[in-house]
Short mmCIF file of C-alpha atoms in Angstrom, two decimals:
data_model
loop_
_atom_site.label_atom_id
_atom_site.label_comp_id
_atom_site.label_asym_id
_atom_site.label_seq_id
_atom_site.Cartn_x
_atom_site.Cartn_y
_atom_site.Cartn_z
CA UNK L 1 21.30 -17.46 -14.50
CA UNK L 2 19.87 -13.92 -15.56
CA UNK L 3 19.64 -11.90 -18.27
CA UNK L 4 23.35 -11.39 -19.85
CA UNK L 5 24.14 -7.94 -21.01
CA UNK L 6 23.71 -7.14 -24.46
CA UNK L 7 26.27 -6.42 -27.45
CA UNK L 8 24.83 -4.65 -30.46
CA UNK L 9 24.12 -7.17 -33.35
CA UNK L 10 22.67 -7.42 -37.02
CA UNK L 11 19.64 -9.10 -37.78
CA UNK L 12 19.92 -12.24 -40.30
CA UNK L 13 17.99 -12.55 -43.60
CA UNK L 14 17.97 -15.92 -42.90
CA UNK L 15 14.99 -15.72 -39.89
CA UNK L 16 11.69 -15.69 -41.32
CA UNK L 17 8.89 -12.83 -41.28
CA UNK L 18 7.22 -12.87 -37.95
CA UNK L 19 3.63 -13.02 -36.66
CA UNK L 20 2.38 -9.51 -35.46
CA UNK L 21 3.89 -9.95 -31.61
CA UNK L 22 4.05 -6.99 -29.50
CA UNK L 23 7.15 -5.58 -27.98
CA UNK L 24 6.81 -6.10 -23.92
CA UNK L 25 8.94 -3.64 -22.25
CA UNK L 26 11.39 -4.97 -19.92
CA UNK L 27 10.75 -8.59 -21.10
CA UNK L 28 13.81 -10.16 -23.21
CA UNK L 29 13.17 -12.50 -26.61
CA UNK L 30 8.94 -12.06 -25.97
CA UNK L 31 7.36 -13.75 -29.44
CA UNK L 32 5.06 -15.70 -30.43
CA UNK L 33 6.33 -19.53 -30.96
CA UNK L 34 3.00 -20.57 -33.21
CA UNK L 35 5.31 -20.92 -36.28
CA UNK L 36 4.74 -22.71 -39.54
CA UNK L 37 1.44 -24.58 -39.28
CA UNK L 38 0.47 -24.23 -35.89
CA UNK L 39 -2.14 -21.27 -34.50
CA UNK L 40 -1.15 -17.84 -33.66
CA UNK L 41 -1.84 -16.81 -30.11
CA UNK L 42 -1.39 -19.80 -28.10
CA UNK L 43 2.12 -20.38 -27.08
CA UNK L 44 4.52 -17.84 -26.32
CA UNK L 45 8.30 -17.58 -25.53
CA UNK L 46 9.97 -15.27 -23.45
CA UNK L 47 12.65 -14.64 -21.02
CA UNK L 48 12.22 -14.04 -17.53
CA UNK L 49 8.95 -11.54 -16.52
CA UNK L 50 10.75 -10.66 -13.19
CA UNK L 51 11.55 -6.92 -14.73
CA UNK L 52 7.99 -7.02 -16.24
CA UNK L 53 6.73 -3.13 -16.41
CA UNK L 54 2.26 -2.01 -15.99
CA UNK L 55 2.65 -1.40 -19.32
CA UNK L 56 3.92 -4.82 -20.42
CA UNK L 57 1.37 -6.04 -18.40
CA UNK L 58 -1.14 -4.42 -19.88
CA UNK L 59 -0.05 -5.64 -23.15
CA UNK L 60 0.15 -9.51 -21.01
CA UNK L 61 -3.31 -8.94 -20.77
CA UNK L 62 -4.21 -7.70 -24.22
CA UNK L 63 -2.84 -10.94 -25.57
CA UNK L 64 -5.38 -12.46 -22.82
CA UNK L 65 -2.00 -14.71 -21.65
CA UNK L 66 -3.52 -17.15 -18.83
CA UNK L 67 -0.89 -19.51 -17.90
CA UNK L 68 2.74 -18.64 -17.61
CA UNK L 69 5.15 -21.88 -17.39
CA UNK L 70 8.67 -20.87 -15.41
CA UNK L 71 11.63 -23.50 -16.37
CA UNK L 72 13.80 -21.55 -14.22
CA UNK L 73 15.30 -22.74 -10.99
CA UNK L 74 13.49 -22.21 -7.35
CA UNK L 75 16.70 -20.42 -6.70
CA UNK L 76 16.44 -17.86 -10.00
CA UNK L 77 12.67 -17.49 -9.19
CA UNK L 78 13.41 -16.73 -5.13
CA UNK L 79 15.87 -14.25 -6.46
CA UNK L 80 13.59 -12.82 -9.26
CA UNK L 81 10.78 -13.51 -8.74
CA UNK L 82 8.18 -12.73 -11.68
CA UNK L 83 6.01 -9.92 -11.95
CA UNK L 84 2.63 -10.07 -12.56
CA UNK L 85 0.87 -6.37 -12.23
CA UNK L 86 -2.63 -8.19 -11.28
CA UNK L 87 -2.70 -9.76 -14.27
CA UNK L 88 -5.00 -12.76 -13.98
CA UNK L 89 -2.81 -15.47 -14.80
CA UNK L 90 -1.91 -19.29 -13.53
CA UNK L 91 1.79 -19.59 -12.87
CA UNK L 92 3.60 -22.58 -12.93
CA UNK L 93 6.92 -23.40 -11.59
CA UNK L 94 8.31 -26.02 -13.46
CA UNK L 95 11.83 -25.85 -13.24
CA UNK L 96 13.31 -27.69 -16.59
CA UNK L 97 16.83 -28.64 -14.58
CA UNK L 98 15.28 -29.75 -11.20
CA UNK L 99 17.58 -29.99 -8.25
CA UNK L 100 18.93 -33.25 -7.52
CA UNK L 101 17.04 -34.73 -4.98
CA UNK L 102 13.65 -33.92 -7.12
CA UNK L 103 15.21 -35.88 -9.72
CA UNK L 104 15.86 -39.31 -8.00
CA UNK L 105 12.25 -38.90 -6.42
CA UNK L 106 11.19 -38.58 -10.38
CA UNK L 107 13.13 -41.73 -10.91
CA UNK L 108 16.46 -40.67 -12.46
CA UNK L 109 19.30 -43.01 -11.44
CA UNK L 110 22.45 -41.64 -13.46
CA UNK L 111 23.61 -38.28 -12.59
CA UNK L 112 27.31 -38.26 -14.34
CA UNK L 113 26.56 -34.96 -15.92
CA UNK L 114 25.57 -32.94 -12.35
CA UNK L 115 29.69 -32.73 -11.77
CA UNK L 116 28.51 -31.44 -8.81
CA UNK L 117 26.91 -28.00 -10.55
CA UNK L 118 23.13 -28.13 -10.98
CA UNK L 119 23.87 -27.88 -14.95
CA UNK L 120 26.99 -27.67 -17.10
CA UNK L 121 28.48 -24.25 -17.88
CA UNK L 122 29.75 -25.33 -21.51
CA UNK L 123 26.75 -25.17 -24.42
CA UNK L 124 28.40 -28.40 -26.01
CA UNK L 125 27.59 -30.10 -22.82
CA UNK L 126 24.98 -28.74 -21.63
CA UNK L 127 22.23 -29.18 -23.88
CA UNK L 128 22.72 -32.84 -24.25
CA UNK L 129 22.54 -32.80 -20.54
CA UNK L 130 19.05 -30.42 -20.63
CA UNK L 131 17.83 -32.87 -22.92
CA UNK L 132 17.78 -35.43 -20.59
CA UNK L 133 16.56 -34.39 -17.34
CA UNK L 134 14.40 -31.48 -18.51
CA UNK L 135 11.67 -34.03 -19.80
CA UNK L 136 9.58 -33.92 -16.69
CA UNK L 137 9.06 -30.08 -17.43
CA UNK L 138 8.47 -30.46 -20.97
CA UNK L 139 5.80 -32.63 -20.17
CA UNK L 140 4.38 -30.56 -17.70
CA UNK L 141 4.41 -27.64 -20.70
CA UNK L 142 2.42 -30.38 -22.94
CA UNK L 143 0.06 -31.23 -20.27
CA UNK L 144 -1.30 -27.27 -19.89
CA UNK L 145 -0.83 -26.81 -23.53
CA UNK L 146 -3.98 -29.22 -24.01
CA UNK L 147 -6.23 -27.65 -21.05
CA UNK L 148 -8.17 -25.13 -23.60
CA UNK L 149 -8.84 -22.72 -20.32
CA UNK L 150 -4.75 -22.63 -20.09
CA UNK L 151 -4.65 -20.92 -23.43
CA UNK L 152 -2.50 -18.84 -24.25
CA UNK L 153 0.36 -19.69 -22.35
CA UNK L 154 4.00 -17.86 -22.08
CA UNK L 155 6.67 -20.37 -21.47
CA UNK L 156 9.60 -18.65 -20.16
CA UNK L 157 13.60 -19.06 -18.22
CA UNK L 158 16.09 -16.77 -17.87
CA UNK L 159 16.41 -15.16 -21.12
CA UNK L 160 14.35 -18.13 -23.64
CA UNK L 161 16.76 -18.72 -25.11
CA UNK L 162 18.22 -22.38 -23.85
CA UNK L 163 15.36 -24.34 -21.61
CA UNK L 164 12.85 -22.28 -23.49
CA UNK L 165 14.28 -23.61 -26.53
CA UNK L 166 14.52 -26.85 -26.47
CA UNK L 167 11.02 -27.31 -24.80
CA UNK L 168 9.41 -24.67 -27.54
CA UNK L 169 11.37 -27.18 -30.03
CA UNK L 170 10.09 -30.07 -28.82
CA UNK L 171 6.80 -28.85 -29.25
CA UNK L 172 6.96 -27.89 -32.43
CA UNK L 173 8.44 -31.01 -33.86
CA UNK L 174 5.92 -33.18 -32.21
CA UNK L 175 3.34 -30.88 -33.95
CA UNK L 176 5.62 -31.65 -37.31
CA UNK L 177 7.04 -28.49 -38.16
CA UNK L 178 9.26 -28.20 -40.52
CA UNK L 179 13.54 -29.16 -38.80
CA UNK L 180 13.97 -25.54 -40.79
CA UNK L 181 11.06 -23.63 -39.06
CA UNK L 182 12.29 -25.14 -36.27
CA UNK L 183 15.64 -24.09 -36.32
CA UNK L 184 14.93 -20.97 -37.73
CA UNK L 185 12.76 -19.85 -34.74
CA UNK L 186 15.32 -22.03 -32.12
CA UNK L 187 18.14 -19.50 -33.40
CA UNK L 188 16.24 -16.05 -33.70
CA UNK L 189 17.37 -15.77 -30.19
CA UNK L 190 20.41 -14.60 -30.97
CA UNK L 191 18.96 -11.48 -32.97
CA UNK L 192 16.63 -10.86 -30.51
CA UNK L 193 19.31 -11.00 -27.67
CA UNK L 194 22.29 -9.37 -29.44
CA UNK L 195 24.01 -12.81 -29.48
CA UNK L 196 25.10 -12.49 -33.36
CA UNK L 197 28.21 -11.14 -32.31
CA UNK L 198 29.40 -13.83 -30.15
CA UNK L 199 28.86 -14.28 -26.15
CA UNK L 200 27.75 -11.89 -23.45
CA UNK L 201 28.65 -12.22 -19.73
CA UNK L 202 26.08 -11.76 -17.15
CA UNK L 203 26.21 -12.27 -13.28
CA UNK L 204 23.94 -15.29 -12.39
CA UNK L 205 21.82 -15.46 -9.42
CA UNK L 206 24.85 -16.20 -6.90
CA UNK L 207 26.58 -12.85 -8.05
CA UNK L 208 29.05 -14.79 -10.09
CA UNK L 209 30.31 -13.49 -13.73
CA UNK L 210 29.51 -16.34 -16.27
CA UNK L 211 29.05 -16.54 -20.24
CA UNK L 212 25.95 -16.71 -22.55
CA UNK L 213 26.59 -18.31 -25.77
CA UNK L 214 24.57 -17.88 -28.87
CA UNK L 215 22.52 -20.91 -30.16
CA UNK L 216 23.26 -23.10 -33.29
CA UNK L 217 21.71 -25.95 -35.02
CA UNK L 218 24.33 -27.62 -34.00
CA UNK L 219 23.32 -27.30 -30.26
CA UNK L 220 19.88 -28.10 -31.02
CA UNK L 221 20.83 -31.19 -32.55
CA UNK L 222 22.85 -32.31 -29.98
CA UNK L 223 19.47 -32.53 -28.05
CA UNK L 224 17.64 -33.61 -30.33
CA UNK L 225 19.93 -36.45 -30.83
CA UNK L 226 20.30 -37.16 -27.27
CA UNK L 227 16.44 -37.57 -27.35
CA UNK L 228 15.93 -39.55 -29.90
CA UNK L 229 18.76 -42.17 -29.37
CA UNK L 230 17.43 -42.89 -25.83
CA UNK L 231 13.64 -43.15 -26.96
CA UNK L 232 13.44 -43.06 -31.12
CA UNK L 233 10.80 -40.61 -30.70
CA UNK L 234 9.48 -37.69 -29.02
CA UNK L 235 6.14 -38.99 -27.58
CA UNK L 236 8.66 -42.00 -26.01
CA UNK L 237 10.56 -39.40 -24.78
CA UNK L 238 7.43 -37.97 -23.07
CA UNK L 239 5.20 -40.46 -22.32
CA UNK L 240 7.72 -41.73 -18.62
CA UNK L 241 6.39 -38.66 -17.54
CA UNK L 242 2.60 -39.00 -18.44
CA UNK L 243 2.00 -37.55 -21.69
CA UNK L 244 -0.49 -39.99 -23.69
CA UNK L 245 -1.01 -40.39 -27.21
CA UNK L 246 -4.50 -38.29 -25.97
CA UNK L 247 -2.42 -35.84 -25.04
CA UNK L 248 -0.80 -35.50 -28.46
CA UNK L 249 -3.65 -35.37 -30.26
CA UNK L 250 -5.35 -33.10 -28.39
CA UNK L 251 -2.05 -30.66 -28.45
CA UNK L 252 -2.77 -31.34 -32.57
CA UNK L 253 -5.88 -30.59 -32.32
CA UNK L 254 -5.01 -27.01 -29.99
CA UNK L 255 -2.52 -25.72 -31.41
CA UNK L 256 -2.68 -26.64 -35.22
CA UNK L 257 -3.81 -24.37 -37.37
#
């Protein structure tokens, strides 16, 4: 995956007023993801930093960013790797769709969904499928999220629009946002990446042409679903992967305003 070429699109009344985030050149969908109730300044979402510029660094480092997590692939981040500009920073690979044998050695028994691609091209399938195996990841995101010295952290894929959101979403809900604050910043991607007017092809990281799709509620449902029919709640979803009830409340206690 990489970043799909753009198509000019309209902004929708419907997305809320956002916090004062900086534009970082170079760097697709950068905001801040402390919506609602929860504190400025800590958690950001982007897409990939690999075309990160000195002076988006600079501005990296004005926001005094210390961790950044990577849900892309070892393959994406060989290919582009990120960019850093001596910023003073923690990165974490964390890929949110782990190859397959890193899966079975994390315990995962039922792989139907690989069809022999590391993740399903279609949106309708795919981010049922993201919300099952990217758990691991989204617990490593909650785990830094509660290390005060980690703050403020950039979590960050290919464009943020589709591992980025549903692990930004995740966190949000578990911090009880609003499902409409939620959605609401879950679907801004597609004003920030010129979605509105329907897909975009890019070339992945194999060269080949391939589709993004905007997000809908509908998508982030479908996860949300998937989650909760499995486990009945988020921390249940998390907590096979070793996020505690301490680790919730001291994510409440980080990140709420």
């Amino acid at each position: 995956m990489t970043e799909p070429d753009g198509t000019p699109g309209s902004a929708s009344h419907l997305i809320p007023a956002q916090r004062n985030t900086p534009d970082v050149p170079n760097v697709r969908n950068f905001r801040d993801a402390g919506i609602a109730q929860m504190c400025p300044g800590r958690l950001y979402r982007s897409g990939s930093l690999n075309r990160l510029t000195e002076e988006g660094a600079e501005r990296l480092r004005k926001l005094e960013i210390r961790t950044v997590v990577d849900l892309r692939s070892g393959v994406e981040s060989n290919v582009w790797p990120g960019m850093t500009h001596g910023l003073d920073i923690e990165w974490i690979s964390n890929p949110a769709l782990p190859a397959l044998d890193d899966l079975k050695a994390m315990g995962f028994t039922d792989f139907s969904g690989f069809e022999g691609k590391p993740w399903p091209v279609d949106p309708e399938a795919l981010y049922p499928f993201m919300a099952v195996y990217a758990a691991p990841a989204i617990a490593v995101l909650v785990k830094h999220l509660v290390v005060p010295q980690a703050l403020p952290v950039v979590v960050q894929c290919a464009v943020g629009k589709d591992r980025t959101g549903i692990a930004v979403a995740v966190v949000q809900s578990l911090l009880e946002v609003s499902r409409a604050d939620v959605v609401a910043d879950f679907t801004r991607s597609n004003v920030e990446l010129e979605l509105t007017a329907g897909p975009t092809s890019f070339l992945d990281e194999a060269g080949v042409t391939r589709y993004s799709h905007p997000v809908s509620e509908g998508l982030l449902a479908s996860a949300m679903d998937t989650i909760l029919s499995a486990h009945g709640s988020l921390p249940a979803y998390l907590a096979p992967h070793g996020v505690t009830s301490a680790d919730l409340e001291a994510l409440r206690s980080r990140m709420l305003a």
